[in-house]
PDB file of C-alpha atoms in Angstrom:
ATOM      1  CA  MET B 296      33.299  -1.958   0.543  1.00 86.00           C
ATOM      2  CA  MET B 297      34.936  -5.195   2.800  1.00 85.00           C
ATOM      3  CA  ASN B 298      38.774  -5.834   2.096  1.00 91.00           C
ATOM      4  CA  GLU B 299      39.262  -9.332   2.570  1.00 89.00           C
ATOM      5  CA  ASP B 300      42.613  -9.325   3.503  1.00 94.00           C
ATOM      6  CA  CYS B 301      41.983  -6.330   6.316  1.00 97.00           C
ATOM      7  CA  ILE B 302      41.377  -7.596  10.109  1.00 98.00           C
ATOM      8  CA  PHE B 303      39.368  -5.130  11.065  1.00 98.00           C
ATOM      9  CA  CYS B 304      37.169  -5.951   7.825  1.00 98.00           C
ATOM     10  CA  LYS B 305      37.041  -9.219   8.976  1.00 98.00           C
ATOM     11  CA  LEU B 306      35.413  -8.673  12.754  1.00 98.00           C
ATOM     12  CA  ALA B 307      33.528  -5.653  11.710  1.00 98.00           C
ATOM     13  CA  ASN B 308      31.830  -7.807   9.097  1.00 98.00           C
ATOM     14  CA  GLY B 309      31.577 -10.962  11.211  1.00 96.00           C
ATOM     15  CA  VAL B 310      34.203 -13.016   8.737  1.00 97.00           C
ATOM     16  CA  ILE B 311      35.999 -13.716  12.424  1.00 97.00           C
ATOM     17  CA  PRO B 312      33.009 -13.685  15.356  1.00 96.00           C
ATOM     18  CA  VAL B 313      33.834 -11.413  17.956  1.00 96.00           C
ATOM     19  CA  GLU B 314      30.933 -10.447  20.014  1.00 94.00           C
ATOM     20  CA  GLY B 315      30.259  -6.462  20.035  1.00 95.00           C
ATOM     21  CA  LEU B 316      29.426  -3.832  22.255  1.00 97.00           C
ATOM     22  CA  TYR B 317      27.123  -2.132  19.222  1.00 98.00           C
ATOM     23  CA  GLU B 318      26.214  -3.079  15.825  1.00 98.00           C
ATOM     24  CA  ASP B 319      24.417  -1.573  13.233  1.00 98.00           C
ATOM     25  CA  ASP B 320      24.155  -1.168   9.263  1.00 98.00           C
ATOM     26  CA  VAL B 321      27.804   0.941   9.000  1.00 98.00           C
ATOM     27  CA  VAL B 322      29.846  -0.212  11.992  1.00 99.00           C
ATOM     28  CA  LYS B 323      30.429  -2.725  15.228  1.00 99.00           C
ATOM     29  CA  VAL B 324      32.533  -1.611  17.796  1.00 98.00           C
ATOM     30  CA  ILE B 325      34.408  -4.305  19.828  1.00 97.00           C
ATOM     31  CA  LEU B 326      37.022  -4.187  22.863  1.00 98.00           C
ATOM     32  CA  ASP B 327      40.767  -3.451  22.011  1.00 96.00           C
ATOM     33  CA  ALA B 328      42.426  -7.208  21.794  1.00 95.00           C
ATOM     34  CA  SER B 329      45.238  -4.461  23.255  1.00 93.00           C
ATOM     35  CA  PRO B 330      43.376  -2.211  25.737  1.00 94.00           C
ATOM     36  CA  ALA B 331      45.117   0.959  26.758  1.00 93.00           C
ATOM     37  CA  ALA B 332      42.809   0.459  29.821  1.00 94.00           C
ATOM     38  CA  PHE B 333      40.081  -1.590  30.975  1.00 94.00           C
ATOM     39  CA  GLY B 334      37.036  -0.755  28.816  1.00 96.00           C
ATOM     40  CA  HIS B 335      39.347   0.054  25.369  1.00 96.00           C
ATOM     41  CA  ALA B 336      36.640   0.164  22.991  1.00 98.00           C
ATOM     42  CA  LEU B 337      36.996   0.567  18.557  1.00 98.00           C
ATOM     43  CA  ILE B 338      34.609   1.568  16.164  1.00 99.00           C
ATOM     44  CA  LEU B 339      35.266  -0.425  13.024  1.00 99.00           C
ATOM     45  CA  PRO B 340      32.922   0.654   9.885  1.00 98.00           C
ATOM     46  CA  LYS B 341      32.220  -1.836   7.740  1.00 98.00           C
ATOM     47  CA  SER B 342      33.265  -0.624   4.609  1.00 97.00           C
ATOM     48  CA  HIS B 343      37.015  -0.587   4.240  1.00 98.00           C
ATOM     49  CA  ALA B 344      38.780   2.929   4.118  1.00 97.00           C
ATOM     50  CA  GLU B 345      42.576   2.670   4.834  1.00 97.00           C
ATOM     51  CA  ASN B 346      42.165   6.151   7.014  1.00 97.00           C
ATOM     52  CA  VAL B 347      40.209   9.311   7.317  1.00 97.00           C
ATOM     53  CA  TYR B 348      41.020  10.717   3.990  1.00 96.00           C
ATOM     54  CA  ARG B 349      39.756   8.046   2.040  1.00 94.00           C
ATOM     55  CA  LEU B 350      36.401   7.456   4.045  1.00 95.00           C
ATOM     56  CA  ASP B 351      32.826   8.649   2.807  1.00 96.00           C
ATOM     57  CA  ASP B 352      31.460  11.649   4.784  1.00 97.00           C
ATOM     58  CA  GLU B 353      28.083   9.908   5.750  1.00 97.00           C
ATOM     59  CA  VAL B 354      30.811   7.423   7.363  1.00 98.00           C
ATOM     60  CA  VAL B 355      32.568   9.923   9.141  1.00 97.00           C
ATOM     61  CA  ALA B 356      29.432  11.446  10.446  1.00 98.00           C
ATOM     62  CA  HIS B 357      28.058   8.188  11.667  1.00 99.00           C
ATOM     63  CA  VAL B 358      31.224   7.354  13.725  1.00 98.00           C
ATOM     64  CA  ALA B 359      31.257  10.668  15.635  1.00 98.00           C
ATOM     65  CA  LYS B 360      27.451   9.869  16.571  1.00 99.00           C
ATOM     66  CA  VAL B 361      28.584   6.369  17.713  1.00 99.00           C
ATOM     67  CA  ALA B 362      31.574   7.449  19.515  1.00 99.00           C
ATOM     68  CA  LYS B 363      29.531   9.806  21.581  1.00 98.00           C
ATOM     69  CA  LYS B 364      27.113   7.162  22.120  1.00 98.00           C
ATOM     70  CA  ILE B 365      29.781   4.054  23.245  1.00 98.00           C
ATOM     71  CA  ALA B 366      32.044   7.214  25.353  1.00 98.00           C
ATOM     72  CA  TRP B 367      28.994   7.805  27.788  1.00 98.00           C
ATOM     73  CA  ALA B 368      28.190   3.890  27.853  1.00 98.00           C
ATOM     74  CA  VAL B 369      31.708   2.792  28.713  1.00 98.00           C
ATOM     75  CA  LYS B 370      32.423   5.747  30.918  1.00 98.00           C
ATOM     76  CA  LEU B 371      29.329   4.473  32.692  1.00 97.00           C
ATOM     77  CA  ALA B 372      29.481   1.245  32.876  1.00 97.00           C
ATOM     78  CA  VAL B 373      33.303   1.249  34.122  1.00 97.00           C
ATOM     79  CA  GLY B 374      33.293   3.886  36.037  1.00 97.00           C
ATOM     80  CA  ALA B 375      35.827   6.105  34.009  1.00 97.00           C
ATOM     81  CA  ASP B 376      36.834   8.996  34.998  1.00 97.00           C
ATOM     82  CA  GLY B 377      36.974  10.653  31.605  1.00 97.00           C
ATOM     83  CA  ILE B 378      37.609   9.393  28.233  1.00 97.00           C
ATOM     84  CA  ASN B 379      39.583   9.526  24.703  1.00 96.00           C
ATOM     85  CA  VAL B 380      38.102   9.889  21.881  1.00 98.00           C
ATOM     86  CA  LEU B 381      41.387   9.190  19.074  1.00 96.00           C
ATOM     87  CA  GLN B 382      41.393   8.102  15.749  1.00 97.00           C
ATOM     88  CA  ASN B 383      45.291   7.761  14.225  1.00 96.00           C
ATOM     89  CA  ASN B 384      45.998   8.269  10.169  1.00 97.00           C
ATOM     90  CA  GLU B 385      49.162   6.706   8.883  1.00 96.00           C
ATOM     91  CA  ALA B 386      52.152   5.238  10.684  1.00 96.00           C
ATOM     92  CA  ALA B 387      54.095   7.997  11.509  1.00 94.00           C
ATOM     93  CA  ALA B 388      50.823   8.902  13.482  1.00 94.00           C
ATOM     94  CA  GLY B 389      50.639   5.968  15.110  1.00 92.00           C
ATOM     95  CA  GLN B 390      47.975   3.620  13.076  1.00 95.00           C
ATOM     96  CA  THR B 391      49.008   0.631  13.014  1.00 96.00           C
ATOM     97  CA  VAL B 392      46.004  -1.211  11.266  1.00 97.00           C
ATOM     98  CA  MET B 393      45.354   0.450   7.956  1.00 97.00           C
ATOM     99  CA  HIS B 394      41.739   0.438   8.396  1.00 98.00           C
ATOM    100  CA  TYR B 395      39.923   3.737   9.690  1.00 98.00           C
ATOM    101  CA  HIS B 396      38.724   3.036  13.378  1.00 98.00           C
ATOM    102  CA  VAL B 397      38.007   5.053  16.604  1.00 98.00           C
ATOM    103  CA  HIS B 398      39.542   4.503  19.707  1.00 98.00           C
ATOM    104  CA  VAL B 399      37.103   4.476  22.714  1.00 98.00           C
ATOM    105  CA  ILE B 400      39.749   5.170  25.494  1.00 97.00           C
ATOM    106  CA  PRO B 401      37.831   5.117  29.385  1.00 96.00           C
ATOM    107  CA  ARG B 402      40.557   7.237  31.876  1.00 95.00           C
ATOM    108  CA  TYR B 403      40.878   6.905  35.144  1.00 95.00           C
ATOM    109  CA  ASN B 404      42.429  10.094  37.607  1.00 95.00           C
ATOM    110  CA  GLY B 405      46.318   8.825  38.199  1.00 92.00           C
ATOM    111  CA  ASP B 406      46.276   6.289  35.164  1.00 90.00           C
ATOM    112  CA  SER B 407      49.309   5.703  32.992  1.00 87.00           C
ATOM    113  CA  VAL B 408      48.307   5.716  29.593  1.00 85.00           C
ATOM    114  CA  ASN B 409      49.413   8.694  27.939  1.00 81.00           C
ATOM    115  CA  VAL B 410      48.038  10.880  25.498  1.00 76.00           C
ATOM    116  CA  SER B 411      49.974  13.938  25.710  1.00 70.00           C
ATOM    117  CA  TRP B 412      52.465  16.163  23.565  1.00 71.00           C
ATOM    118  CA  THR B 413      54.509  19.334  24.351  1.00 72.00           C
ATOM    119  CA  PRO B 414      53.142  22.353  22.906  1.00 73.00           C
ATOM    120  CA  LYS B 415      55.807  23.907  20.802  1.00 69.00           C
ATOM    121  CA  ASP B 416      56.715  28.114  20.354  1.00 68.00           C
ATOM    122  CA  ASP B 417      55.345  28.366  17.081  1.00 69.00           C
ATOM    123  CA  ASN B 418      55.566  31.713  15.386  1.00 73.00           C
ATOM    124  CA  HIS B 419      54.628  30.380  11.787  1.00 78.00           C
ATOM    125  CA  ALA B 420      51.175  30.242  12.523  1.00 78.00           C
ATOM    126  CA  GLU B 421      50.064  32.986   9.717  1.00 81.00           C
ATOM    127  CA  GLU B 422      52.459  30.864   7.352  1.00 83.00           C
ATOM    128  CA  ILE B 423      51.013  27.398   8.173  1.00 81.00           C
ATOM    129  CA  LEU B 424      47.438  29.128   7.742  1.00 81.00           C
ATOM    130  CA  ALA B 425      47.391  29.989   4.406  1.00 86.00           C
ATOM    131  CA  LYS B 426      48.822  27.315   3.405  1.00 87.00           C
ATOM    132  CA  VAL B 427      46.666  25.007   4.923  1.00 87.00           C
ATOM    133  CA  LYS B 428      43.527  27.202   3.456  1.00 90.00           C
ATOM    134  CA  LYS B 429      45.406  26.762   0.300  1.00 91.00           C
ATOM    135  CA  CYS B 430      44.856  23.208   0.372  1.00 90.00           C
ATOM    136  CA  LEU B 431      41.092  23.347   0.941  1.00 92.00           C
TER     137      LEU B 431
END
C-alpha cells in the first residue's frame, strides 16, 4: 500500500513523474537524484515499508532479482569496473528516506566512493551466534 506522505512512494507510483530505468508491477527503478557515482540507481518498491524488517518476503525476493538485472545493465551501460548493491535500515545505518530501497552504485577503479569499514577484533563470536540464533 502506498503512503501518501512518502516521497519514494510518490516516485514509484507515478504521483511525481520521473523517468525510470525499469518498471514492473512491484518496483520502479530510477536514477538517484544525489548520486554517489555516475549511473547510481535506486530500486523502489511501489508498496510502502520503512525497512527490510517490515517488507513482504515476496517483495524482498523480487527486489533481489531486479537488483541483479539492473546491476548488470548499469555496469555495461556506464562501463563500471564493479557495482555495489546496498540497502540501509534505520538512521544509524545511513537510511535517510524511510521507505525500503536498494542502491545500485557503479564503481570505477580509483573512484572516491567510500563503502568500507575497519575490521574489529571480536572475541565474542560464540556469544553473538547464540544471541542471534535465539532471535531467529
